Amino acid sequence: MALGILAGAAAGAAGTTALNAATYLDMSVRGRPTSDAPDKLVETVAEHTTLAVPGEGETRDNRVSGLGALSGIVTGVGVGAAFGLLRHLGVRTHPSFTAVLMGVSAMAATDVSLAALRVSDPRTWKSTDWLSDLLPHLAYGAVAAATLHHLDRDRRT
């Protein structure tokens, strides 16, 4: 079971790299700014829990930014680990379906938490906002699913 989870985590890490690359490519092509949603998420969690982000001014802002980026990595690796566990338990779907399912799952994990904490309201997003969110998550899913498939195949042979 541990190997399935580890393979999924590795696949999630590869997918996260693809998601980040797709996001930065979009920012470069369209000249759009980085999203402040991860930072707002960290701030909201800190406000509603006993977890505090230490420091002041720029130092604290940098920590918030780092924690926001880390939250995305944790989500990507976590979704991958969950799919690795499912694959280990015998759940197998067509690779294309797995890619879409992994991408949509990672997107939902992010967007649902943003909505639940009232950091962002996806109902107010424009179509370009949705595409800016969907396409990198589909890149995540494609790379994560392909990696998971190949790691599983290599482990079985």
XYZ file of N, CA and C in Angstrom:
471
model
N 0.825 -1.183 0.000
C 0.000 0.000 0.000
C 0.876 1.257 0.000
N 1.951 1.223 0.787
C 2.827 2.393 0.880
C 3.424 2.735 -0.486
N 3.774 1.708 -1.266
C 4.332 1.991 -2.594
C 3.314 2.657 -3.505
N 2.063 2.280 -3.384
C 1.016 2.923 -4.174
C 0.861 4.386 -3.800
N 0.871 4.665 -2.500
C 0.749 6.047 -2.035
C 1.968 6.856 -2.462
N 3.155 6.270 -2.321
C 4.374 6.982 -2.729
C 4.412 7.233 -4.234
N 3.978 6.253 -5.014
C 3.924 6.445 -6.468
C 2.939 7.563 -6.803
N 1.806 7.582 -6.104
C 0.832 8.639 -6.330
C 1.363 10.001 -5.923
N 2.086 10.052 -4.804
C 2.666 11.322 -4.353
C 3.686 11.826 -5.376
N 4.503 10.925 -5.897
C 5.478 11.315 -6.926
C 4.765 11.800 -8.187
N 3.695 11.110 -8.555
C 2.909 11.535 -9.715
C 2.282 12.901 -9.460
N 1.788 13.118 -8.248
C 1.221 14.410 -7.887
C 2.260 15.519 -7.941
N 3.486 15.219 -7.523
C 4.560 16.212 -7.587
C 4.893 16.554 -9.041
N 4.925 15.534 -9.893
C 5.171 15.786 -11.318
C 4.033 16.612 -11.914
N 2.810 16.269 -11.552
C 1.663 17.028 -12.037
C 1.676 18.463 -11.552
N 2.097 18.671 -10.311
C 2.185 20.022 -9.763
C 3.194 20.857 -10.535
N 4.290 20.243 -10.937
C 5.278 20.945 -11.752
C 4.665 21.360 -13.089
N 3.883 20.465 -13.685
C 3.219 20.790 -14.953
C 2.205 21.911 -14.765
N 1.448 21.867 -13.665
C 0.475 22.916 -13.372
C 1.182 24.260 -13.225
N 2.261 24.290 -12.474
C 3.004 25.546 -12.298
C 3.563 26.051 -13.622
N 4.101 25.155 -14.431
C 4.642 25.564 -15.732
C 3.545 26.141 -16.617
N 2.383 25.484 -16.643
C 1.266 25.985 -17.456
C 0.791 27.341 -16.947
N 0.758 27.509 -15.642
C 0.340 28.783 -15.053
C 1.321 29.891 -15.412
N 2.607 29.614 -15.253
C 3.615 30.641 -15.560
C 3.664 30.939 -17.058
N 3.402 29.952 -17.883
C 3.331 30.195 -19.325
C 2.156 31.122 -19.635
N 1.006 30.864 -19.026
C -0.168 31.714 -19.213
C 0.127 33.143 -18.765
N 0.767 33.286 -17.614
C 1.119 34.620 -17.115
C 2.060 35.331 -18.083
N 3.011 34.587 -18.633
C 3.985 35.174 -19.561
C 3.336 35.593 -20.874
N 2.464 34.749 -21.391
C 1.821 35.035 -22.680
C 0.825 36.181 -22.557
N -0.018 36.136 -21.522
C -1.069 37.145 -21.393
C -0.655 38.357 -20.561
N 0.475 38.267 -19.876
C 0.916 39.371 -19.043
C 0.051 39.563 -17.815
N -0.587 38.500 -17.374
C -1.472 38.612 -16.215
C -0.665 38.467 -14.934
N -1.173 39.029 -13.852
C -0.452 38.913 -12.577
C -0.664 37.545 -11.942
N 0.157 37.259 -10.974
C -0.022 36.041 -10.202
C -1.297 36.148 -9.361
N -1.883 35.030 -9.057
C -3.096 35.017 -8.237
C -2.744 35.300 -6.786
N -3.576 36.083 -6.139
C -3.377 36.333 -4.712
C -4.209 35.376 -3.861
N -4.918 34.461 -4.490
C -5.777 33.530 -3.758
C -5.005 32.667 -2.759
N -3.841 32.100 -3.117
C -3.125 31.297 -2.113
C -2.736 32.104 -0.875
N -2.299 33.340 -1.071
C -1.948 34.188 0.071
C -3.176 34.510 0.915
N -4.282 34.807 0.245
C -5.526 35.100 0.973
C -5.997 33.875 1.759
N -5.801 32.691 1.178
C -6.180 31.459 1.858
C -5.376 31.304 3.149
N -4.071 31.524 3.070
C -3.217 31.432 4.257
C -3.658 32.455 5.303
N -3.914 33.675 4.879
C -4.348 34.726 5.799
C -5.672 34.351 6.471
N -6.598 33.808 5.706
C -7.902 33.439 6.247
C -7.772 32.303 7.252
N -6.970 31.294 6.922
C -6.759 30.195 7.859
C -6.120 30.720 9.141
N -5.142 31.602 9.008
C -4.487 32.177 10.190
C -5.469 32.976 11.041
N -6.383 33.687 10.407
C -7.374 34.492 11.136
C -8.380 33.637 11.901
N -8.713 32.464 11.345
C -9.772 31.644 11.925
C -9.257 30.469 12.761
N -7.973 30.411 12.985
C -7.400 29.335 13.803
C -6.405 29.946 14.777
N -5.794 29.085 15.539
C -4.747 29.551 16.452
C -3.384 29.574 15.774
N -3.356 29.251 14.494
C -2.096 29.266 13.750
C -1.788 30.692 13.314
N -0.637 31.174 13.692
C -0.240 32.533 13.332
C 0.967 32.478 12.415
N 1.017 33.398 11.495
C 2.189 33.539 10.639
C 3.091 34.566 11.321
N 4.275 34.147 11.757
C 5.124 35.075 12.514
C 5.772 36.136 11.637
N 6.223 37.181 12.289
C 6.935 38.244 11.600
C 6.059 39.450 11.352
N 6.694 40.457 10.786
C 6.003 41.703 10.458
C 6.432 42.174 9.086
N 5.567 42.982 8.495
C 5.900 43.629 7.240
C 6.286 42.659 6.136
N 7.368 42.982 5.443
C 7.812 42.200 4.295
C 8.173 40.761 4.669
N 8.762 40.581 5.851
C 9.127 39.234 6.297
C 7.882 38.361 6.414
N 6.845 38.884 7.033
C 5.596 38.131 7.173
C 4.948 37.907 5.817
N 4.938 38.932 4.979
C 4.366 38.805 3.637
C 5.065 37.692 2.860
N 6.374 37.606 2.993
C 7.132 36.558 2.300
C 6.774 35.173 2.836
N 6.577 35.086 4.131
C 6.160 33.799 4.709
C 4.782 33.398 4.210
N 3.871 34.345 4.174
C 2.522 34.068 3.671
C 2.598 33.588 2.226
N 3.403 34.241 1.421
C 3.559 33.850 0.017
C 4.128 32.440 -0.093
N 5.134 32.142 0.719
C 5.719 30.804 0.710
C 4.725 29.747 1.153
N 3.969 30.051 2.194
C 2.957 29.106 2.666
C 1.848 28.911 1.640
N 1.496 29.973 0.931
C 0.491 29.841 -0.126
C 0.957 28.902 -1.225
N 2.214 29.065 -1.637
C 2.773 28.178 -2.669
C 2.861 26.744 -2.152
N 3.283 26.585 -0.909
C 3.370 25.242 -0.331
C 2.002 24.575 -0.240
N 0.950 25.359 0.001
C -0.386 24.772 0.075
C -0.778 24.150 -1.265
N -0.364 24.778 -2.365
C -0.629 24.203 -3.683
C 0.139 22.915 -3.905
N 1.380 22.880 -3.440
C 2.182 21.663 -3.573
C 1.571 20.539 -2.741
N 1.173 20.855 -1.518
C 0.551 19.843 -0.656
C -0.727 19.305 -1.296
N -1.513 20.180 -1.891
C -2.738 19.737 -2.563
C -2.405 18.803 -3.719
N -1.460 19.203 -4.562
C -1.093 18.379 -5.714
C -0.535 17.028 -5.324
N 0.354 17.009 -4.346
C 0.935 15.745 -3.889
C -0.137 14.905 -3.190
N -1.002 15.556 -2.420
C -2.062 14.833 -1.720
C -3.065 14.183 -2.662
N -3.471 14.920 -3.686
C -4.390 14.335 -4.674
C -3.713 13.157 -5.369
N -2.456 13.331 -5.719
C -1.722 12.228 -6.345
C -1.636 11.014 -5.430
N -1.338 11.235 -4.146
C -1.250 10.126 -3.191
C -2.590 9.397 -3.074
N -3.678 10.151 -3.060
C -5.008 9.538 -2.979
C -5.274 8.657 -4.200
N -4.903 9.143 -5.375
C -5.096 8.341 -6.590
C -4.153 7.146 -6.615
N -2.958 7.303 -6.054
C -2.041 6.165 -5.948
C -2.616 5.073 -5.060
N -3.238 5.490 -3.953
C -3.881 4.526 -3.060
C -5.036 3.835 -3.772
N -5.863 4.609 -4.466
C -6.983 4.007 -5.203
C -6.482 3.009 -6.243
N -5.418 3.376 -6.936
C -4.863 2.476 -7.949
C -4.349 1.202 -7.287
N -3.693 1.358 -6.142
C -3.203 0.186 -5.406
C -4.368 -0.722 -4.990
N -5.499 -0.113 -4.656
C -6.669 -0.888 -4.239
C -7.423 -1.508 -5.410
N -6.929 -1.265 -6.631
C -7.518 -1.907 -7.800
C -8.413 -1.026 -8.643
N -8.566 0.234 -8.288
C -9.390 1.137 -9.083
C -8.562 1.586 -10.289
N -9.008 1.150 -11.455
C -8.283 1.509 -12.665
C -9.285 1.993 -13.702
N -8.967 3.131 -14.301
C -9.808 3.684 -15.359
C -8.917 3.938 -16.563
N -9.540 4.248 -17.664
C -8.779 4.585 -18.867
C -7.870 5.767 -18.541
N -6.627 5.754 -19.038
C -5.685 6.830 -18.716
C -6.217 8.239 -19.008
N -6.968 8.400 -20.081
C -7.514 9.720 -20.398
C -8.529 10.157 -19.345
N -9.354 9.229 -18.916
C -10.339 9.538 -17.890
C -9.649 9.836 -16.564
N -8.613 9.056 -16.247
C -7.851 9.297 -15.025
C -7.233 10.687 -15.049
N -6.716 11.100 -16.198
C -6.099 12.423 -16.319
C -7.119 13.522 -16.026
N -8.278 13.426 -16.629
C -9.322 14.431 -16.400
C -9.780 14.380 -14.946
N -9.984 13.186 -14.418
C -10.448 13.037 -13.046
C -9.427 13.602 -12.051
N -8.150 13.358 -12.277
C -7.124 13.894 -11.376
C -7.069 15.421 -11.472
N -7.156 15.946 -12.686
C -7.126 17.396 -12.854
C -8.312 18.076 -12.207
N -9.483 17.524 -12.422
C -10.705 18.101 -11.842
C -10.696 17.941 -10.316
N -10.163 16.841 -9.824
C -10.085 16.640 -8.375
C -9.158 17.662 -7.724
N -8.012 17.908 -8.346
C -7.086 18.911 -7.808
C -7.714 20.301 -7.870
N -8.401 20.582 -8.963
C -9.073 21.878 -9.106
C -10.166 22.033 -8.056
N -10.946 20.981 -7.848
C -12.023 21.035 -6.858
C -11.457 21.198 -5.448
N -10.380 20.489 -5.145
C -9.773 20.611 -3.814
C -9.373 22.052 -3.538
N -8.863 22.714 -4.542
C -8.457 24.109 -4.387
C -9.671 25.036 -4.347
N -10.518 24.929 -5.337
C -11.626 25.879 -5.476
C -12.669 25.742 -4.376
N -12.919 24.519 -3.922
C -13.884 24.324 -2.846
C -13.363 24.962 -1.556
N -12.065 24.806 -1.287
C -11.526 25.423 -0.071
C -11.566 26.949 -0.171
N -11.286 27.492 -1.354
C -11.366 28.946 -1.534
C -12.791 29.450 -1.322
N -13.757 28.709 -1.835
C -15.155 29.107 -1.688
C -15.633 28.917 -0.252
N -15.271 27.789 0.355
C -15.734 27.508 1.718
C -15.222 28.541 2.712
N -14.006 29.016 2.488
C -13.432 30.020 3.391
C -13.720 31.442 2.931
N -14.521 31.570 1.885
C -14.922 32.865 1.330
C -13.733 33.715 0.881
N -12.690 33.021 0.405
C -11.535 33.724 -0.152
C -11.864 34.192 -1.564
N -12.636 33.364 -2.272
C -13.039 33.676 -3.633
C -14.404 33.041 -3.878
N -15.149 33.612 -4.783
C -16.460 33.072 -5.127
C -16.439 32.658 -6.595
N -16.216 31.377 -6.867
C -16.142 30.915 -8.258
C -17.372 31.256 -9.097
N -18.515 31.505 -8.445
C -19.729 31.862 -9.192
C -19.586 33.214 -9.880
N -18.650 34.031 -9.422
C -18.460 35.363 -10.007
C -17.335 35.396 -11.037
N -16.666 34.266 -11.253
C -15.538 34.239 -12.177
C -15.998 34.403 -13.615
N -15.169 35.079 -14.396
C -15.403 35.201 -15.844
C -14.876 33.938 -16.530
N -15.229 33.774 -17.781
C -14.780 32.578 -18.515
C -13.253 32.512 -18.591
N -12.599 33.654 -18.724
C -11.124 33.640 -18.751
C -10.554 33.196 -17.403
N -11.229 33.534 -16.316
C -10.795 33.073 -14.991
C -10.892 31.551 -14.891
N -12.013 31.025 -15.382
C -12.197 29.578 -15.343
C -11.152 28.865 -16.202
N -10.883 29.403 -17.400
C -9.870 28.787 -18.257
C -8.485 28.865 -17.631
N -8.187 29.987 -16.985
C -6.895 30.141 -16.304
C -6.744 29.144 -15.166
N -7.846 28.673 -14.641
C -7.827 27.675 -13.576
C -7.882 26.259 -14.148
N -8.736 26.056 -15.126
C -8.951 24.717 -15.673
C -7.752 24.173 -16.445
N -7.205 24.960 -17.354
C -6.143 24.433 -18.224
C -4.908 23.964 -17.447
N -4.389 24.728 -16.495
C -3.262 24.203 -15.719
C -3.617 22.948 -14.911
N -4.861 22.867 -14.430
C -5.255 21.671 -13.696
C -5.378 20.464 -14.624
N -5.771 20.686 -15.860
C -5.775 19.579 -16.822
C -4.349 19.149 -17.156
N -3.422 20.098 -17.214
C -2.006 19.746 -17.398
C -1.538 18.915 -16.204
N -1.934 19.336 -14.996
C -1.628 18.554 -13.794
C -2.121 17.118 -13.978
N -3.394 16.983 -14.335
C -3.986 15.661 -14.464
C -3.296 14.800 -15.506
N -2.962 15.393 -16.645
C -2.317 14.622 -17.715
C -0.963 14.086 -17.273
N -0.161 14.952 -16.671
C 1.177 14.530 -16.254
C 1.101 13.587 -15.057
N 0.247 13.897 -14.092
C 0.127 13.045 -12.909
C -0.377 11.650 -13.285
N -1.395 11.585 -14.134
C -1.948 10.284 -14.529
C -0.930 9.478 -15.328
N -0.227 10.123 -16.243
C 0.786 9.409 -17.028
C 1.911 8.901 -16.122
N 2.331 9.728 -15.197
C 3.391 9.315 -14.271
C 2.925 8.157 -13.406
N 1.738 8.258 -12.855
C 1.207 7.191 -12.012
C 1.081 5.892 -12.794
N 0.583 5.977 -14.011
C 0.437 4.789 -14.858
C 1.795 4.134 -15.094
N 2.791 4.923 -15.432
C 4.106 4.358 -15.725
C 4.804 3.826 -14.482
N 4.657 4.503 -13.365
C 5.246 3.995 -12.121
C 4.591 2.697 -11.714
N 3.285 2.606 -11.865
C 2.562 1.380 -11.533
C 2.955 0.247 -12.466
N 3.076 0.560 -13.742
C 3.465 -0.445 -14.721
C 4.867 -0.950 -14.440
N 5.791 -0.022 -14.136
C 7.167 -0.414 -13.855
C 7.256 -1.264 -12.587
N 6.429 -0.964 -11.608
C 6.443 -1.705 -10.353
C 5.911 -3.120 -10.533
N 5.011 -3.287 -11.480
C 4.389 -4.606 -11.687
C 5.242 -5.514 -12.549
N 6.213 -4.973 -13.261
C 7.017 -5.835 -14.145
C 8.308 -6.234 -13.502
